[in-house]
Amino acid sequence: MGLLVRFGLSVFSAQPQSQPRNMADLKKGQFEGDEAKVHRIRITLTSRNVKNLEKVCADLIRGAKEKKLKVKGPVRIPTKVLKLCVRKSPCGEGTNTWDRFEM
């Protein structure tokens, strides 16, 4: 079985902030769009082939930067799981019962 690899990629897009025409519009509350809207896109890619995953990730980053979007990533997400089997009884006596934990 091959190694499973995951990447996280975040893309941010902000619409330009429009300005009020004059102070009267701002005081009346007619001005809408005080804040720029930020659209956050989080993409998680999962594959067993690292080379293809790197290529797709680079294509996504290049496309986002061509459209002048902010890009954070790629972030390698850990995939290994640590499994612990421990005895339930602290003193070691009694029935052999075990707890299984994953981290």
mmCIF file of C-alpha atoms in Angstrom:
data_model
loop_
_atom_site.group_PDB
_atom_site.id
_atom_site.type_symbol
_atom_site.label_atom_id
_atom_site.label_comp_id
_atom_site.label_asym_id
_atom_site.label_seq_id
_atom_site.Cartn_x
_atom_site.Cartn_y
_atom_site.Cartn_z
ATOM 1 C CA MET A 1 0.000 0.000 0.000
ATOM 2 C CA GLY A 2 1.361 3.425 -0.942
ATOM 3 C CA LEU A 3 1.818 6.469 1.219
ATOM 4 C CA LEU A 4 -1.209 8.747 1.377
ATOM 5 C CA VAL A 5 -0.291 12.432 0.959
ATOM 6 C CA ARG A 6 -2.510 15.435 1.687
ATOM 7 C CA PHE A 7 -2.056 19.108 0.875
ATOM 8 C CA GLY A 8 -4.054 22.064 2.136
ATOM 9 C CA LEU A 9 -4.295 25.196 0.000
ATOM 10 C CA SER A 10 -6.061 28.464 0.893
ATOM 11 C CA VAL A 11 -7.084 31.095 -1.661
ATOM 12 C CA PHE A 12 -8.352 34.538 -0.633
ATOM 13 C CA SER A 13 -10.303 36.907 -2.847
ATOM 14 C CA ALA A 14 -11.330 40.426 -1.815
ATOM 15 C CA GLN A 15 -13.769 42.579 -3.748
ATOM 16 C CA PRO A 16 -12.650 46.197 -4.083
ATOM 17 C CA GLN A 17 -13.986 48.598 -1.512
ATOM 18 C CA SER A 18 -16.212 51.339 -2.945
ATOM 19 C CA GLN A 19 -16.113 54.867 -1.515
ATOM 20 C CA PRO A 20 -19.081 57.103 -0.515
ATOM 21 C CA ARG A 21 -19.793 60.038 -2.816
ATOM 22 C CA ASN A 22 -19.879 62.567 0.028
ATOM 23 C CA MET A 23 -20.202 62.844 3.809
ATOM 24 C CA ALA A 24 -23.981 63.299 3.607
ATOM 25 C CA ASP A 25 -24.393 59.827 2.096
ATOM 26 C CA LEU A 26 -22.225 58.354 4.806
ATOM 27 C CA LYS A 27 -24.187 60.044 7.626
ATOM 28 C CA LYS A 28 -27.590 59.063 6.188
ATOM 29 C CA GLY A 29 -26.558 55.423 6.048
ATOM 30 C CA GLN A 30 -27.246 55.225 2.319
ATOM 31 C CA PHE A 31 -23.724 54.043 1.698
ATOM 32 C CA GLU A 32 -23.454 50.272 1.562
ATOM 33 C CA GLY A 33 -20.303 48.283 1.224
ATOM 34 C CA ASP A 34 -18.367 49.670 4.193
ATOM 35 C CA GLU A 35 -16.136 46.640 4.206
ATOM 36 C CA ALA A 36 -14.619 44.599 1.421
ATOM 37 C CA LYS A 37 -16.050 41.100 1.229
ATOM 38 C CA VAL A 38 -13.434 38.391 1.544
ATOM 39 C CA HIS A 39 -14.119 35.000 -0.008
ATOM 40 C CA ARG A 40 -12.022 32.228 1.496
ATOM 41 C CA ILE A 41 -11.553 28.988 -0.369
ATOM 42 C CA ARG A 42 -9.878 26.027 1.285
ATOM 43 C CA ILE A 43 -8.905 23.111 -0.914
ATOM 44 C CA THR A 44 -7.679 19.748 0.384
ATOM 45 C CA LEU A 45 -6.004 17.467 -2.145
ATOM 46 C CA THR A 46 -5.390 13.795 -1.359
ATOM 47 C CA SER A 47 -3.383 11.363 -3.463
ATOM 48 C CA ARG A 48 -0.949 8.467 -3.310
ATOM 49 C CA ASN A 49 1.223 9.926 -6.077
ATOM 50 C CA VAL A 50 3.278 12.856 -4.728
ATOM 51 C CA LYS A 51 4.577 14.032 -8.109
ATOM 52 C CA ASN A 52 1.086 14.431 -9.607
ATOM 53 C CA LEU A 53 -0.152 16.118 -6.444
ATOM 54 C CA GLU A 54 2.681 18.668 -6.574
ATOM 55 C CA LYS A 55 1.872 19.385 -10.239
ATOM 56 C CA VAL A 56 -1.846 19.980 -9.595
ATOM 57 C CA CYS A 57 -1.031 22.166 -6.591
ATOM 58 C CA ALA A 58 1.402 24.266 -8.667
ATOM 59 C CA ASP A 59 -1.249 24.681 -11.401
ATOM 60 C CA LEU A 60 -3.800 25.903 -8.843
ATOM 61 C CA ILE A 61 -1.337 28.382 -7.349
ATOM 62 C CA ARG A 62 -0.303 29.689 -10.774
ATOM 63 C CA GLY A 63 -3.961 30.168 -11.804
ATOM 64 C CA ALA A 64 -4.801 32.012 -8.584
ATOM 65 C CA LYS A 65 -1.794 34.314 -8.894
ATOM 66 C CA GLU A 66 -2.691 35.129 -12.520
ATOM 67 C CA LYS A 67 -6.030 36.408 -11.206
ATOM 68 C CA LYS A 68 -4.167 38.372 -8.500
ATOM 69 C CA LEU A 69 -5.559 36.397 -5.559
ATOM 70 C CA LYS A 70 -3.750 35.880 -2.284
ATOM 71 C CA VAL A 71 -2.588 32.304 -1.880
ATOM 72 C CA LYS A 72 -1.371 30.582 1.278
ATOM 73 C CA GLY A 73 0.039 27.129 0.942
ATOM 74 C CA PRO A 74 0.546 24.384 0.078
ATOM 75 C CA VAL A 75 0.537 23.001 3.607
ATOM 76 C CA ARG A 76 1.520 19.364 4.030
ATOM 77 C CA ILE A 77 -0.996 17.708 6.340
ATOM 78 C CA PRO A 78 0.306 14.830 8.506
ATOM 79 C CA THR A 79 -1.110 11.435 7.599
ATOM 80 C CA LYS A 80 0.558 9.021 10.014
ATOM 81 C CA VAL A 81 -1.462 7.755 12.986
ATOM 82 C CA LEU A 82 0.234 6.747 16.242
ATOM 83 C CA LYS A 83 -1.602 3.817 17.840
ATOM 84 C CA LEU A 84 -1.103 3.026 21.541
ATOM 85 C CA CYS A 85 -2.363 -0.115 23.300
ATOM 86 C CA VAL A 86 -2.166 0.281 27.106
ATOM 87 C CA ARG A 87 -3.436 -1.744 30.037
ATOM 88 C CA LYS A 88 -6.481 -0.362 31.821
ATOM 89 C CA SER A 89 -5.311 -1.599 35.213
ATOM 90 C CA PRO A 90 -2.637 0.688 36.754
ATOM 91 C CA CYS A 91 -1.225 -2.005 39.052
ATOM 92 C CA GLY A 92 -1.113 -4.835 36.497
ATOM 93 C CA GLU A 93 -3.445 -7.161 38.428
ATOM 94 C CA GLY A 94 -6.912 -8.219 37.411
ATOM 95 C CA THR A 95 -8.185 -9.162 33.982
ATOM 96 C CA ASN A 96 -6.131 -8.325 30.949
ATOM 97 C CA THR A 97 -8.143 -5.428 29.562
ATOM 98 C CA TRP A 98 -6.589 -2.980 27.140
ATOM 99 C CA ASP A 99 -7.355 0.551 25.939
ATOM 100 C CA ARG A 100 -6.566 1.532 22.357
ATOM 101 C CA PHE A 101 -5.724 5.172 21.666
ATOM 102 C CA GLU A 102 -4.885 6.935 18.400
ATOM 103 C CA MET A 103 -3.054 10.230 18.013
#
